[in-house]
Coordinates of C-alpha atoms in Angstrom, one line a residue:
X1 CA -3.7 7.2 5.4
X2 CA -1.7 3.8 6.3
X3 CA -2.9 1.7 8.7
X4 CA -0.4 0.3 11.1
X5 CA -1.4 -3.4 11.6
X6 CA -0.7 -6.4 14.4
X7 CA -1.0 -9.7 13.9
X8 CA -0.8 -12.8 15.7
X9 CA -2.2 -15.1 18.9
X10 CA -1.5 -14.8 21.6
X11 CA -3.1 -17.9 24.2
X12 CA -5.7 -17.7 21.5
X13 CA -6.5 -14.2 21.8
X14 CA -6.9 -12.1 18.0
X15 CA -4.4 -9.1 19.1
X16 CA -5.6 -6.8 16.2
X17 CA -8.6 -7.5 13.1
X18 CA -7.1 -7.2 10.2
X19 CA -3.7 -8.2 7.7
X20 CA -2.2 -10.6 9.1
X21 CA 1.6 -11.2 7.6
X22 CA 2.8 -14.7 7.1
X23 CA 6.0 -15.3 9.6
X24 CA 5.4 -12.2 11.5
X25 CA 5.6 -13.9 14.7
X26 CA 9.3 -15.0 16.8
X27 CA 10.1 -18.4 17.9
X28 CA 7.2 -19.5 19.9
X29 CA 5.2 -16.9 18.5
X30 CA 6.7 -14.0 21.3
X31 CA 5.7 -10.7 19.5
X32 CA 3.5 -9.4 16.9
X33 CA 4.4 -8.4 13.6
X34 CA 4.4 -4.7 12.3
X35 CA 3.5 -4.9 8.8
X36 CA 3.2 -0.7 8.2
X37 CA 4.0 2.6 10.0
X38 CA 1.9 5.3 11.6
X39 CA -1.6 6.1 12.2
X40 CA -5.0 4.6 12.9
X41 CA -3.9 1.9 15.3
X42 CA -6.5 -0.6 15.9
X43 CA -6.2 -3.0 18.7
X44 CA -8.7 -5.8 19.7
X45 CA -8.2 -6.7 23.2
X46 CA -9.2 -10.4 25.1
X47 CA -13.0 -9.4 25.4
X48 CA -12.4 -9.2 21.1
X49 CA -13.6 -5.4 21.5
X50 CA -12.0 -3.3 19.0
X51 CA -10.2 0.2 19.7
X52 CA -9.2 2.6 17.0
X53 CA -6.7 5.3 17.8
X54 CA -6.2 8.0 15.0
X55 CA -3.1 9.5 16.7
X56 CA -1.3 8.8 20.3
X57 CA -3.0 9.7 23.3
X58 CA -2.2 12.4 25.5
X59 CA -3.7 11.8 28.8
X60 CA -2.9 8.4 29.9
X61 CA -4.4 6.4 33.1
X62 CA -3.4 3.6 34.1
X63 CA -5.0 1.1 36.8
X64 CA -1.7 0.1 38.6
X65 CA 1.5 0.0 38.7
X66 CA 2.4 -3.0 35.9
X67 CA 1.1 -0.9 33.1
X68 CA 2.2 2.3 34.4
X69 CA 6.3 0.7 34.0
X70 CA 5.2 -0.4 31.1
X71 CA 4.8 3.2 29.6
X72 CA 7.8 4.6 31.9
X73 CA 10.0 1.9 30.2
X74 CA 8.8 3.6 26.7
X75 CA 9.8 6.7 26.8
X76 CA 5.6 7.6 27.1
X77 CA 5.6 8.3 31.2
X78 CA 5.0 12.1 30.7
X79 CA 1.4 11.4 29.1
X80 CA 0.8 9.3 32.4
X81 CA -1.8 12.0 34.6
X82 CA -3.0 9.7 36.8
X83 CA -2.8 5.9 38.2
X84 CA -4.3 3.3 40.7
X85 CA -2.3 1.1 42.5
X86 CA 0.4 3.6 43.1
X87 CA 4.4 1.9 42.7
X88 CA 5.7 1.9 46.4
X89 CA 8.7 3.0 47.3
X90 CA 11.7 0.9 45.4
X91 CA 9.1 -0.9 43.4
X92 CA 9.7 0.7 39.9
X93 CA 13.3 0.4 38.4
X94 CA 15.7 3.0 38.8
X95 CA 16.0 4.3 35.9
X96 CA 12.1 5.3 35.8
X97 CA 11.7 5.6 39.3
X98 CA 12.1 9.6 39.5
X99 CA 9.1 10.2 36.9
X100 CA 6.7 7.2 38.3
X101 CA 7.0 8.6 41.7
X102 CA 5.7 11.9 40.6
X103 CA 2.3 10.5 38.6
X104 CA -0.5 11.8 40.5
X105 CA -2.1 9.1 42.4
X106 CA -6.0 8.6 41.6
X107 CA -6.9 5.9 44.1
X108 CA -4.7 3.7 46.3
X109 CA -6.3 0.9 44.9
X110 CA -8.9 0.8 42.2
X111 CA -9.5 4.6 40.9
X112 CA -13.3 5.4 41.9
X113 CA -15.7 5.2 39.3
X114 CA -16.3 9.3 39.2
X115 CA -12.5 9.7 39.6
X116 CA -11.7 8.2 36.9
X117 CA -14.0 9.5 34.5
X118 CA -14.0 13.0 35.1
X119 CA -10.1 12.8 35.1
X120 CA -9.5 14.2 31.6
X121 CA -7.6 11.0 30.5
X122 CA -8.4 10.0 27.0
X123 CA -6.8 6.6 27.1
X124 CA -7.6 4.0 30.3
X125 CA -5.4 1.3 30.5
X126 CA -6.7 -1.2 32.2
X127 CA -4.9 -4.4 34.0
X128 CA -7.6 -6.3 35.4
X129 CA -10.0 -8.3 33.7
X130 CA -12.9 -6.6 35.7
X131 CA -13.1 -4.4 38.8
X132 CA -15.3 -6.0 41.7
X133 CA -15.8 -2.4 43.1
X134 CA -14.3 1.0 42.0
X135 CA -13.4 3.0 44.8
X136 CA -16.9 1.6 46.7
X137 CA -18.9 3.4 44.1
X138 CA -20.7 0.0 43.2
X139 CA -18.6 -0.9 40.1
X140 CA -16.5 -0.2 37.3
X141 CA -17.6 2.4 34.1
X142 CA -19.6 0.5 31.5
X143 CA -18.5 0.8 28.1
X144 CA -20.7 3.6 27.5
X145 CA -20.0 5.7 30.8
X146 CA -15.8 5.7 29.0
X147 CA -17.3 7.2 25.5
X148 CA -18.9 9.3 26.8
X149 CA -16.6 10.6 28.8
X150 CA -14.5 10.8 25.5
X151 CA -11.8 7.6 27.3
X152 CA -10.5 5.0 25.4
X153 CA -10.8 1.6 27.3
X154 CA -7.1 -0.6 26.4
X155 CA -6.6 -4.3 28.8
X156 CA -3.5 -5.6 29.0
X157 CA -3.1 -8.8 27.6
X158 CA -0.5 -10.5 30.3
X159 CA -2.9 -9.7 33.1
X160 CA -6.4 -8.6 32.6
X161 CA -7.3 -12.0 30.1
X162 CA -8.7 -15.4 31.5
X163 CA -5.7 -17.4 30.9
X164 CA -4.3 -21.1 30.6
X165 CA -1.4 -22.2 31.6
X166 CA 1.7 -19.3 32.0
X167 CA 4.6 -21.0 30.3
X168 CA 6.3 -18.1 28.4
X169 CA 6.2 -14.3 28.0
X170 CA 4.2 -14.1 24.6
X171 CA 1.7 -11.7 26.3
X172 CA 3.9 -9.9 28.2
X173 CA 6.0 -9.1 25.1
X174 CA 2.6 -8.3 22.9
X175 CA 1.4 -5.8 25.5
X176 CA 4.9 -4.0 25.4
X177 CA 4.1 -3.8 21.3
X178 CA 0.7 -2.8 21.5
X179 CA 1.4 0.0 24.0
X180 CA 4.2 0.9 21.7
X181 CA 2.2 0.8 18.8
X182 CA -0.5 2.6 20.4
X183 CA 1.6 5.5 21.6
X184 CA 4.3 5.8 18.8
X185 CA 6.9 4.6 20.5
X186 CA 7.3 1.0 18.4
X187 CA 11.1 1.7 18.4
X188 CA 11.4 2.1 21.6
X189 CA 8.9 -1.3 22.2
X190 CA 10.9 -3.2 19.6
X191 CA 14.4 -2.2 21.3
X192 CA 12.9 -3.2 25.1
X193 CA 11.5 -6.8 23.5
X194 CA 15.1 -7.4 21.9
X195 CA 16.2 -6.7 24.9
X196 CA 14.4 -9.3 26.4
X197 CA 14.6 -11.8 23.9
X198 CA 18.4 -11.5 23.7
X199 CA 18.3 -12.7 27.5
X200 CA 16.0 -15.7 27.3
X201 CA 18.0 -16.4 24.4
X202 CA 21.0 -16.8 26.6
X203 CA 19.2 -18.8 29.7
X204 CA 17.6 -21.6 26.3
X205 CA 20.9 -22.0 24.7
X206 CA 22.5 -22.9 28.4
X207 CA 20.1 -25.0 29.7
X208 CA 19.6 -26.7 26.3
X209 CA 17.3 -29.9 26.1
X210 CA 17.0 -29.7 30.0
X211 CA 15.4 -33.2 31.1
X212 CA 12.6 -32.6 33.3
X213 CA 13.8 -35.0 35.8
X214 CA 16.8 -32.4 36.4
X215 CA 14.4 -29.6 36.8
X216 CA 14.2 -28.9 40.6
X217 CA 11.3 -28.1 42.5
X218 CA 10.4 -24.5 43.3
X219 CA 8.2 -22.8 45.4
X220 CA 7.5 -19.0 45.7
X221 CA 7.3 -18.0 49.1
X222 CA 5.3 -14.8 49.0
X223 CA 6.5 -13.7 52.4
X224 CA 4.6 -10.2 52.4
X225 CA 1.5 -12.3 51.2
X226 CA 1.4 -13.9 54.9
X227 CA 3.6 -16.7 56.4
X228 CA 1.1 -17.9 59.1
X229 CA -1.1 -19.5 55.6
X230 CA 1.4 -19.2 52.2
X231 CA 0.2 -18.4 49.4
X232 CA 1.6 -20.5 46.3
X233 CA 1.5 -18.9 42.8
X234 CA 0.0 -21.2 40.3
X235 CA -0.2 -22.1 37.0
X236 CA -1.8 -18.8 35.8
X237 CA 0.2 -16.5 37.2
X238 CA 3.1 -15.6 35.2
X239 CA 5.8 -16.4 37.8
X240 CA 4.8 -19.8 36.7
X241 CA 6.3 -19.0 33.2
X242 CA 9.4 -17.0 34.5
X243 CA 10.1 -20.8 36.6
X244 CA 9.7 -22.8 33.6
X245 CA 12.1 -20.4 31.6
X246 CA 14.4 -20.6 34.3
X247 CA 14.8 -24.4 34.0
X248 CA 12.9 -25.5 37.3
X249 CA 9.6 -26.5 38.4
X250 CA 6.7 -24.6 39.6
X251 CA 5.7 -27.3 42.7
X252 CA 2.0 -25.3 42.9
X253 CA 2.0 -25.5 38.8
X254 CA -0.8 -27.8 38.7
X255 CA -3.0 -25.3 40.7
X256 CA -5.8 -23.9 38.4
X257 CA -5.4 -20.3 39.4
X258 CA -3.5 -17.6 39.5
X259 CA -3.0 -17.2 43.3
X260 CA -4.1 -19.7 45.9
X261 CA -3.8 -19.7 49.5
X262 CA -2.7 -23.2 50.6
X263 CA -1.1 -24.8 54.3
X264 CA 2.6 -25.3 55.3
X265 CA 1.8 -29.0 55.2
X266 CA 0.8 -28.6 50.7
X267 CA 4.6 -26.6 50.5
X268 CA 6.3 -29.7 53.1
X269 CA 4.5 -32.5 51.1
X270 CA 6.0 -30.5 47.9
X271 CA 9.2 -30.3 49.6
X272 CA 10.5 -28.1 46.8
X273 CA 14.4 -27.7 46.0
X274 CA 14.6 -24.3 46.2
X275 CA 12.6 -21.1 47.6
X276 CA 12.4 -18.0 46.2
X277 CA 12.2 -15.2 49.0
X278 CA 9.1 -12.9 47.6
X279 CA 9.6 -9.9 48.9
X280 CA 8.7 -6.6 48.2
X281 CA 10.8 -3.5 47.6
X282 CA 11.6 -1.8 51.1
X283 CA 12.6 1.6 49.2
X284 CA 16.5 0.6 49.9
X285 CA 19.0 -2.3 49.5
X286 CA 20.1 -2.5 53.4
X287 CA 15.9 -2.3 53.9
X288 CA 15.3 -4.9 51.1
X289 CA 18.2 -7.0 52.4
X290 CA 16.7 -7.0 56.1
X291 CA 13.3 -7.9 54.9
X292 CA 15.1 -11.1 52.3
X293 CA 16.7 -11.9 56.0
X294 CA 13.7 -12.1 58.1
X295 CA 11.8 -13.9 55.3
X296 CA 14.7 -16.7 55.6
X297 CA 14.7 -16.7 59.5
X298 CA 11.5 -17.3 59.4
X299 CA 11.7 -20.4 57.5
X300 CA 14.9 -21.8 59.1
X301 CA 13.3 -21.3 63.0
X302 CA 9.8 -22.2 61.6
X303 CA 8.5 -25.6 63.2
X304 CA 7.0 -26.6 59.8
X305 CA 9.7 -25.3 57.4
X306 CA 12.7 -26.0 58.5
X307 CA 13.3 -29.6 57.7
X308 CA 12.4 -28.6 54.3
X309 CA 15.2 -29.9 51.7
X310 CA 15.9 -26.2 50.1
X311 CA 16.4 -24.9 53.8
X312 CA 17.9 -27.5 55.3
X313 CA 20.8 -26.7 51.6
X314 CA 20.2 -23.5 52.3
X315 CA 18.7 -22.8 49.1
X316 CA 17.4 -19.5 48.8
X317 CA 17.0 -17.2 45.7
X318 CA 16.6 -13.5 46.6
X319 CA 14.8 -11.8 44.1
X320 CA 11.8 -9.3 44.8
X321 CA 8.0 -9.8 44.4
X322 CA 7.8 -7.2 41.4
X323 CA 10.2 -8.2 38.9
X324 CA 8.6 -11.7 39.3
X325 CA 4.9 -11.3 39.6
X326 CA 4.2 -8.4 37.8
X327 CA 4.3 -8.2 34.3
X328 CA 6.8 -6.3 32.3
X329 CA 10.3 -6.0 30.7
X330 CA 12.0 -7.0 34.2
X331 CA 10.5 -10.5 34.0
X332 CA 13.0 -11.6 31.3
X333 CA 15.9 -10.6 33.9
X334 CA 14.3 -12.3 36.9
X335 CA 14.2 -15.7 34.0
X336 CA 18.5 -15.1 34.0
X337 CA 18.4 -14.4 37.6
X338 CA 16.9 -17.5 38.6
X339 CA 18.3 -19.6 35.8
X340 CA 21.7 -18.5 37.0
X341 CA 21.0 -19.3 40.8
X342 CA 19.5 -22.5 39.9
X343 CA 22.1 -23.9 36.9
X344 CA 25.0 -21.8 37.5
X345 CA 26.6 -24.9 35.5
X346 CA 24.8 -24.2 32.8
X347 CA 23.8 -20.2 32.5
X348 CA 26.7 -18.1 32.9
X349 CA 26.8 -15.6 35.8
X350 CA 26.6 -18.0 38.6
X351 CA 25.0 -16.7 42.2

Protein backbone atom coordinates (compact mmCIF):
# COMPACT_ATOMS: atom_id res chain seq x y z
CA UNK A 1 0.00 0.00 0.00
CA UNK A 2 1.35 3.72 -0.92
CA UNK A 3 1.79 5.92 1.70
CA UNK A 4 0.65 9.44 1.03
CA UNK A 5 3.36 11.78 2.53
CA UNK A 6 3.59 15.74 3.79
CA UNK A 7 6.41 17.58 4.11
CA UNK A 8 7.49 20.74 5.25
CA UNK A 9 7.71 23.41 8.41
CA UNK A 10 5.61 25.14 9.24
CA UNK A 11 6.82 28.01 12.33
CA UNK A 12 9.12 25.08 13.03
CA UNK A 13 6.63 22.55 13.50
CA UNK A 14 7.42 18.77 11.50
CA UNK A 15 3.82 18.60 9.69
CA UNK A 16 4.30 14.78 8.92
CA UNK A 17 7.55 12.08 9.82
CA UNK A 18 8.64 10.86 6.91
CA UNK A 19 9.91 11.73 2.89
CA UNK A 20 10.39 14.74 2.65
CA UNK A 21 10.58 16.09 -1.32
CA UNK A 22 13.04 18.69 -2.18
CA UNK A 23 11.07 22.04 -3.40
CA UNK A 24 7.79 20.75 -2.30
CA UNK A 25 7.01 23.85 -0.43
CA UNK A 26 5.51 27.50 -2.30
CA UNK A 27 7.08 30.83 -1.97
CA UNK A 28 7.50 31.34 1.52
CA UNK A 29 7.06 27.87 2.23
CA UNK A 30 2.77 28.23 2.19
CA UNK A 31 1.73 24.58 1.68
CA UNK A 32 3.03 21.10 1.95
CA UNK A 33 3.98 18.98 -0.69
CA UNK A 34 2.12 15.70 -1.77
CA UNK A 35 4.64 13.40 -2.86
CA UNK A 36 2.03 10.11 -3.45
CA UNK A 37 -1.70 9.30 -3.45
CA UNK A 38 -4.04 7.46 -1.20
CA UNK A 39 -3.91 5.66 2.02
CA UNK A 40 -2.23 5.52 5.36
CA UNK A 41 -2.07 9.18 6.07
CA UNK A 42 0.23 10.04 8.78
CA UNK A 43 0.17 13.39 10.38
CA UNK A 44 2.30 14.70 13.30
CA UNK A 45 0.75 17.58 14.89
CA UNK A 46 2.60 20.71 17.14
CA UNK A 47 2.73 18.44 20.31
CA UNK A 48 5.05 16.06 17.52
CA UNK A 49 2.49 13.19 18.31
CA UNK A 50 1.97 11.10 15.38
CA UNK A 51 -1.62 9.93 13.86
CA UNK A 52 -2.03 7.30 11.38
CA UNK A 53 -5.27 7.11 9.35
CA UNK A 54 -5.67 3.93 7.15
CA UNK A 55 -8.71 5.32 5.37
CA UNK A 56 -11.01 8.70 5.86
CA UNK A 57 -12.90 9.04 8.79
CA UNK A 58 -16.51 8.82 9.02
CA UNK A 59 -17.60 10.47 12.10
CA UNK A 60 -16.08 13.81 12.42
CA UNK A 61 -16.07 16.25 15.61
CA UNK A 62 -14.90 19.18 15.64
CA UNK A 63 -14.19 21.70 18.68
CA UNK A 64 -15.63 24.97 16.99
CA UNK A 65 -16.56 26.51 14.37
CA UNK A 66 -12.94 27.33 12.52
CA UNK A 67 -12.38 23.79 11.81
CA UNK A 68 -15.87 22.81 11.20
CA UNK A 69 -15.63 25.53 7.80
CA UNK A 70 -12.71 24.10 7.28
CA UNK A 71 -14.36 20.63 6.41
CA UNK A 72 -17.70 22.40 4.96
CA UNK A 73 -15.35 24.24 2.56
CA UNK A 74 -14.13 20.55 1.45
CA UNK A 75 -16.72 18.99 0.34
CA UNK A 76 -16.36 16.64 3.89
CA UNK A 77 -19.27 18.54 6.00
CA UNK A 78 -21.61 15.48 5.84
CA UNK A 79 -19.09 13.30 8.05
CA UNK A 80 -19.35 16.40 10.58
CA UNK A 81 -21.88 14.63 13.66
CA UNK A 82 -21.13 16.87 16.13
CA UNK A 83 -19.28 20.30 17.05
CA UNK A 84 -18.42 22.82 20.03
CA UNK A 85 -18.51 26.23 19.52
CA UNK A 86 -21.58 26.14 17.33
CA UNK A 87 -21.29 28.98 13.94
CA UNK A 88 -23.89 31.68 14.90
CA UNK A 89 -26.16 32.83 12.70
CA UNK A 90 -24.39 34.53 9.47
CA UNK A 91 -21.01 33.38 10.74
CA UNK A 92 -20.26 30.57 8.17
CA UNK A 93 -20.19 31.61 4.33
CA UNK A 94 -23.11 31.21 2.30
CA UNK A 95 -22.38 28.75 0.34
CA UNK A 96 -21.83 26.25 3.38
CA UNK A 97 -24.11 27.89 5.61
CA UNK A 98 -27.21 25.46 4.98
CA UNK A 99 -25.21 22.18 5.97
CA UNK A 100 -23.18 23.93 9.07
CA UNK A 101 -26.30 25.07 10.51
CA UNK A 102 -27.66 21.62 10.68
CA UNK A 103 -24.46 19.81 12.53
CA UNK A 104 -25.71 18.73 15.78
CA UNK A 105 -24.38 20.96 18.45
CA UNK A 106 -22.37 18.97 21.34
CA UNK A 107 -21.65 21.81 23.64
CA UNK A 108 -22.05 25.61 23.31
CA UNK A 109 -18.63 25.98 24.14
CA UNK A 110 -16.15 23.17 24.89
CA UNK A 111 -17.98 19.62 24.29
CA UNK A 112 -18.04 17.89 27.91
CA UNK A 113 -15.58 15.49 28.49
CA UNK A 114 -18.33 12.42 28.55
CA UNK A 115 -20.03 14.10 25.52
CA UNK A 116 -17.51 13.87 23.53
CA UNK A 117 -16.31 10.53 24.07
CA UNK A 118 -19.27 8.57 24.04
CA UNK A 119 -20.32 10.53 20.78
CA UNK A 120 -19.38 7.79 18.19
CA UNK A 121 -16.89 10.16 16.41
CA UNK A 122 -13.77 8.48 15.24
CA UNK A 123 -11.80 11.54 14.37
CA UNK A 124 -11.67 14.79 17.02
CA UNK A 125 -10.40 17.74 15.56
CA UNK A 126 -9.28 19.82 17.83
CA UNK A 127 -8.50 23.80 17.69
CA UNK A 128 -7.21 24.65 20.85
CA UNK A 129 -3.95 23.91 22.23
CA UNK A 130 -5.58 22.61 25.52
CA UNK A 131 -9.01 22.77 27.13
CA UNK A 132 -8.91 24.56 30.65
CA UNK A 133 -12.32 22.68 31.53
CA UNK A 134 -14.50 20.47 29.26
CA UNK A 135 -18.00 21.24 29.82
CA UNK A 136 -17.08 21.64 33.90
CA UNK A 137 -16.22 18.00 34.00
CA UNK A 138 -12.64 18.85 35.33
CA UNK A 139 -10.67 18.68 32.06
CA UNK A 140 -10.17 17.53 28.65
CA UNK A 141 -9.76 13.39 27.59
CA UNK A 142 -6.21 12.27 28.10
CA UNK A 143 -4.67 10.61 25.26
CA UNK A 144 -5.66 7.36 26.48
CA UNK A 145 -9.46 8.20 27.46
CA UNK A 146 -9.62 9.13 22.95
CA UNK A 147 -8.15 5.37 22.16
CA UNK A 148 -10.05 3.94 24.03
CA UNK A 149 -12.88 5.34 22.99
CA UNK A 150 -11.64 4.26 19.44
CA UNK A 151 -11.19 8.69 18.57
CA UNK A 152 -8.49 9.90 16.72
CA UNK A 153 -7.05 13.17 18.32
CA UNK A 154 -6.06 15.84 14.97
CA UNK A 155 -4.95 19.93 16.32
CA UNK A 156 -4.99 22.35 13.96
CA UNK A 157 -1.96 23.87 13.21
CA UNK A 158 -3.07 27.78 12.67
CA UNK A 159 -4.73 27.78 16.12
CA UNK A 160 -4.08 25.11 18.66
CA UNK A 161 0.19 25.55 18.40
CA UNK A 162 2.21 27.97 20.67
CA UNK A 163 3.16 30.39 18.10
CA UNK A 164 5.60 33.34 17.15
CA UNK A 165 4.94 35.99 15.38
CA UNK A 166 1.68 35.68 12.71
CA UNK A 167 3.08 37.21 9.51
CA UNK A 168 1.57 34.91 6.78
CA UNK A 169 -0.89 32.11 6.25
CA UNK A 170 1.61 29.10 6.10
CA UNK A 171 -0.42 27.32 8.75
CA UNK A 172 -3.60 28.23 7.77
CA UNK A 173 -2.96 26.86 4.27
CA UNK A 174 -1.19 23.50 5.84
CA UNK A 175 -4.28 22.73 7.96
CA UNK A 176 -6.54 23.07 4.78
CA UNK A 177 -3.93 20.21 3.24
CA UNK A 178 -3.80 18.10 6.06
CA UNK A 179 -7.61 17.97 6.55
CA UNK A 180 -7.68 17.33 2.92
CA UNK A 181 -5.18 14.82 2.95
CA UNK A 182 -6.76 13.26 5.89
CA UNK A 183 -10.19 12.99 4.44
CA UNK A 184 -9.55 12.39 0.68
CA UNK A 185 -10.49 15.45 -0.43
CA UNK A 186 -6.65 16.75 -1.49
CA UNK A 187 -8.39 18.09 -4.76
CA UNK A 188 -10.71 19.81 -3.30
CA UNK A 189 -7.76 21.28 -0.57
CA UNK A 190 -5.43 21.95 -3.36
CA UNK A 191 -8.18 23.93 -5.51
CA UNK A 192 -9.33 26.06 -2.09
CA UNK A 193 -5.27 26.95 -1.44
CA UNK A 194 -4.97 28.08 -5.16
CA UNK A 195 -7.65 29.89 -4.57
CA UNK A 196 -6.07 31.63 -2.00
CA UNK A 197 -2.77 31.95 -3.25
CA UNK A 198 -4.01 33.37 -6.52
CA UNK A 199 -5.44 36.33 -4.32
CA UNK A 200 -2.47 37.20 -2.18
CA UNK A 201 -0.76 36.89 -5.29
CA UNK A 202 -2.69 39.79 -6.56
CA UNK A 203 -2.59 42.11 -3.23
CA UNK A 204 2.00 41.29 -3.33
CA UNK A 205 2.31 42.18 -6.95
CA UNK A 206 0.21 45.64 -6.15
CA UNK A 207 1.71 46.73 -3.21
CA UNK A 208 5.15 45.65 -4.47
CA UNK A 209 8.33 46.63 -2.36
CA UNK A 210 5.90 48.63 -0.03
CA UNK A 211 8.24 50.88 2.27
CA UNK A 212 7.37 50.44 5.75
CA UNK A 213 7.21 54.04 6.35
CA UNK A 214 4.00 54.03 3.89
CA UNK A 215 2.43 51.32 5.82
CA UNK A 216 -0.31 52.85 7.98
CA UNK A 217 -1.23 52.12 11.33
CA UNK A 218 -4.02 49.79 12.16
CA UNK A 219 -5.88 48.82 14.91
CA UNK A 220 -8.69 46.10 15.20
CA UNK A 221 -11.40 47.31 17.13
CA UNK A 222 -13.14 44.22 18.38
CA UNK A 223 -16.37 46.03 19.13
CA UNK A 224 -18.36 42.78 20.35
CA UNK A 225 -15.14 41.98 22.50
CA UNK A 226 -16.22 45.25 24.79
CA UNK A 227 -15.73 49.04 24.03
CA UNK A 228 -15.72 50.14 27.70
CA UNK A 229 -11.76 48.21 27.80
CA UNK A 230 -10.68 47.17 23.90
CA UNK A 231 -9.16 44.46 23.30
CA UNK A 232 -6.17 44.71 20.63
CA UNK A 233 -5.15 41.60 18.70
CA UNK A 234 -1.53 41.02 18.86
CA UNK A 235 1.22 39.66 17.28
CA UNK A 236 0.00 35.89 17.62
CA UNK A 237 -3.16 36.12 16.41
CA UNK A 238 -3.49 35.74 12.87
CA UNK A 239 -5.27 39.04 12.08
CA UNK A 240 -1.75 40.16 12.73
CA UNK A 241 -0.71 38.34 9.50
CA UNK A 242 -3.93 39.15 7.33
CA UNK A 243 -2.55 43.27 8.37
CA UNK A 244 0.82 42.67 7.31
CA UNK A 245 -0.41 41.02 3.92
CA UNK A 246 -2.67 43.80 3.47
CA UNK A 247 0.17 46.35 3.40
CA UNK A 248 -0.41 48.05 6.88
CA UNK A 249 0.63 47.87 10.35
CA UNK A 250 -0.61 46.00 13.17
CA UNK A 251 -0.26 49.15 16.02
CA UNK A 252 -0.68 46.20 19.03
CA UNK A 253 1.98 43.96 16.81
CA UNK A 254 4.49 44.11 19.36
CA UNK A 255 2.15 42.58 22.01
CA UNK A 256 3.40 39.03 22.88
CA UNK A 257 -0.02 37.42 22.76
CA UNK A 258 -2.67 36.48 20.91
CA UNK A 259 -5.34 38.69 22.45
CA UNK A 260 -4.82 41.33 25.07
CA UNK A 261 -7.09 43.57 26.77
CA UNK A 262 -5.47 47.03 26.86
CA UNK A 263 -7.08 51.03 27.72
CA UNK A 264 -8.43 53.61 25.16
CA UNK A 265 -5.46 55.69 26.20
CA UNK A 266 -2.73 52.39 24.56
CA UNK A 267 -5.19 52.64 21.10
CA UNK A 268 -4.99 57.04 21.44
CA UNK A 269 -1.14 56.89 22.09
CA UNK A 270 -1.13 54.35 18.95
CA UNK A 271 -3.25 56.74 17.15
CA UNK A 272 -3.58 54.26 14.31
CA UNK A 273 -4.56 55.37 10.62
CA UNK A 274 -7.23 53.22 10.16
CA UNK A 275 -9.81 51.04 12.28
CA UNK A 276 -11.19 48.01 11.36
CA UNK A 277 -14.88 47.68 12.71
CA UNK A 278 -14.76 43.85 14.30
CA UNK A 279 -17.93 42.87 14.26
CA UNK A 280 -19.65 39.80 14.29
CA UNK A 281 -22.25 38.34 11.84
CA UNK A 282 -25.78 39.60 12.92
CA UNK A 283 -27.49 36.73 10.68
CA UNK A 284 -28.33 39.54 7.93
CA UNK A 285 -26.65 42.46 5.95
CA UNK A 286 -29.27 45.34 7.17
CA UNK A 287 -28.45 43.63 10.86
CA UNK A 288 -24.67 43.40 10.18
CA UNK A 289 -24.81 46.88 8.68
CA UNK A 290 -26.59 48.33 11.85
CA UNK A 291 -24.18 46.68 14.21
CA UNK A 292 -20.79 48.14 11.57
CA UNK A 293 -22.86 51.59 12.40
CA UNK A 294 -23.16 51.58 16.08
CA UNK A 295 -19.51 50.28 16.29
CA UNK A 296 -18.55 53.69 14.36
CA UNK A 297 -20.93 55.98 16.43
CA UNK A 298 -19.45 54.80 19.14
CA UNK A 299 -16.10 55.86 18.33
CA UNK A 300 -16.99 59.25 16.62
CA UNK A 301 -19.23 60.38 20.04
CA UNK A 302 -16.69 58.57 22.30
CA UNK A 303 -14.76 61.17 24.54
CA UNK A 304 -11.58 59.19 24.09
CA UNK A 305 -11.83 58.17 20.47
CA UNK A 306 -12.93 60.65 18.57
CA UNK A 307 -9.93 62.89 18.02
CA UNK A 308 -8.33 59.88 16.86
CA UNK A 309 -6.68 60.45 13.27
CA UNK A 310 -8.56 57.38 11.37
CA UNK A 311 -11.96 58.86 12.82
CA UNK A 312 -11.42 62.17 12.63
CA UNK A 313 -10.66 60.87 8.19
CA UNK A 314 -13.24 58.83 8.69
CA UNK A 315 -11.37 55.83 8.12
CA UNK A 316 -13.19 52.83 8.71
CA UNK A 317 -12.92 49.33 7.11
CA UNK A 318 -15.96 47.15 7.57
CA UNK A 319 -15.17 43.70 7.54
CA UNK A 320 -16.49 41.10 10.12
CA UNK A 321 -14.83 39.47 13.11
CA UNK A 322 -14.78 35.89 11.41
CA UNK A 323 -13.25 36.18 8.12
CA UNK A 324 -10.46 38.03 10.11
CA UNK A 325 -9.90 36.24 13.27
CA UNK A 326 -10.67 32.88 12.57
CA UNK A 327 -8.70 30.84 10.56
CA UNK A 328 -9.64 29.53 7.27
CA UNK A 329 -9.93 29.99 3.38
CA UNK A 330 -11.86 33.48 4.04
CA UNK A 331 -8.67 35.04 5.51
CA UNK A 332 -7.03 35.37 2.09
CA UNK A 333 -10.17 37.55 0.99
CA UNK A 334 -10.27 39.71 4.06
CA UNK A 335 -5.98 40.28 2.95
CA UNK A 336 -7.68 41.78 -0.68
CA UNK A 337 -10.44 43.42 1.26
CA UNK A 338 -8.26 45.32 3.40
CA UNK A 339 -5.42 45.80 0.99
CA UNK A 340 -7.97 47.31 -1.38
CA UNK A 341 -9.54 49.67 1.38
CA UNK A 342 -6.15 50.69 2.44
CA UNK A 343 -4.09 51.11 -1.14
CA UNK A 344 -6.89 51.40 -3.50
CA UNK A 345 -3.88 52.98 -5.62
CA UNK A 346 -2.17 50.11 -5.63
CA UNK A 347 -4.64 46.85 -5.40
CA UNK A 348 -7.34 46.97 -7.81
CA UNK A 349 -10.98 47.02 -6.62
CA UNK A 350 -10.78 50.21 -4.66
CA UNK A 351 -13.45 50.67 -1.47
Amino acid sequence: MRTRVLCGLAAGVSLLVSGCASGGDGPGGSVAAVTTAGFPVKVMDCQRRATSFDAAPGRIVTSNAAALEMLLELGAGDRVIGTGFPPGAGQLPAEVAERGTAIPVLGETVIAKEKLLGSGADLYIDSFAAMAGAGGTGGPPSEQEFAAAGIKHMYLLSTACAKNEQTDLAEVQQDIKRLGAVTGTLPAADRLVAAMDSKLAEVAVGLGRLPEAQRPGYFFFDYDAGAKQPTAVCRKQIANAIIALAGARNVFADCDADFKQVGWEDVIARNPDWIQLGVRSRGSADADRKAFDEAEQFLRTNPATRNLAAVQQGRFVRIGSEATTTAGVRNADTVQQIARTVHPELVGGGR
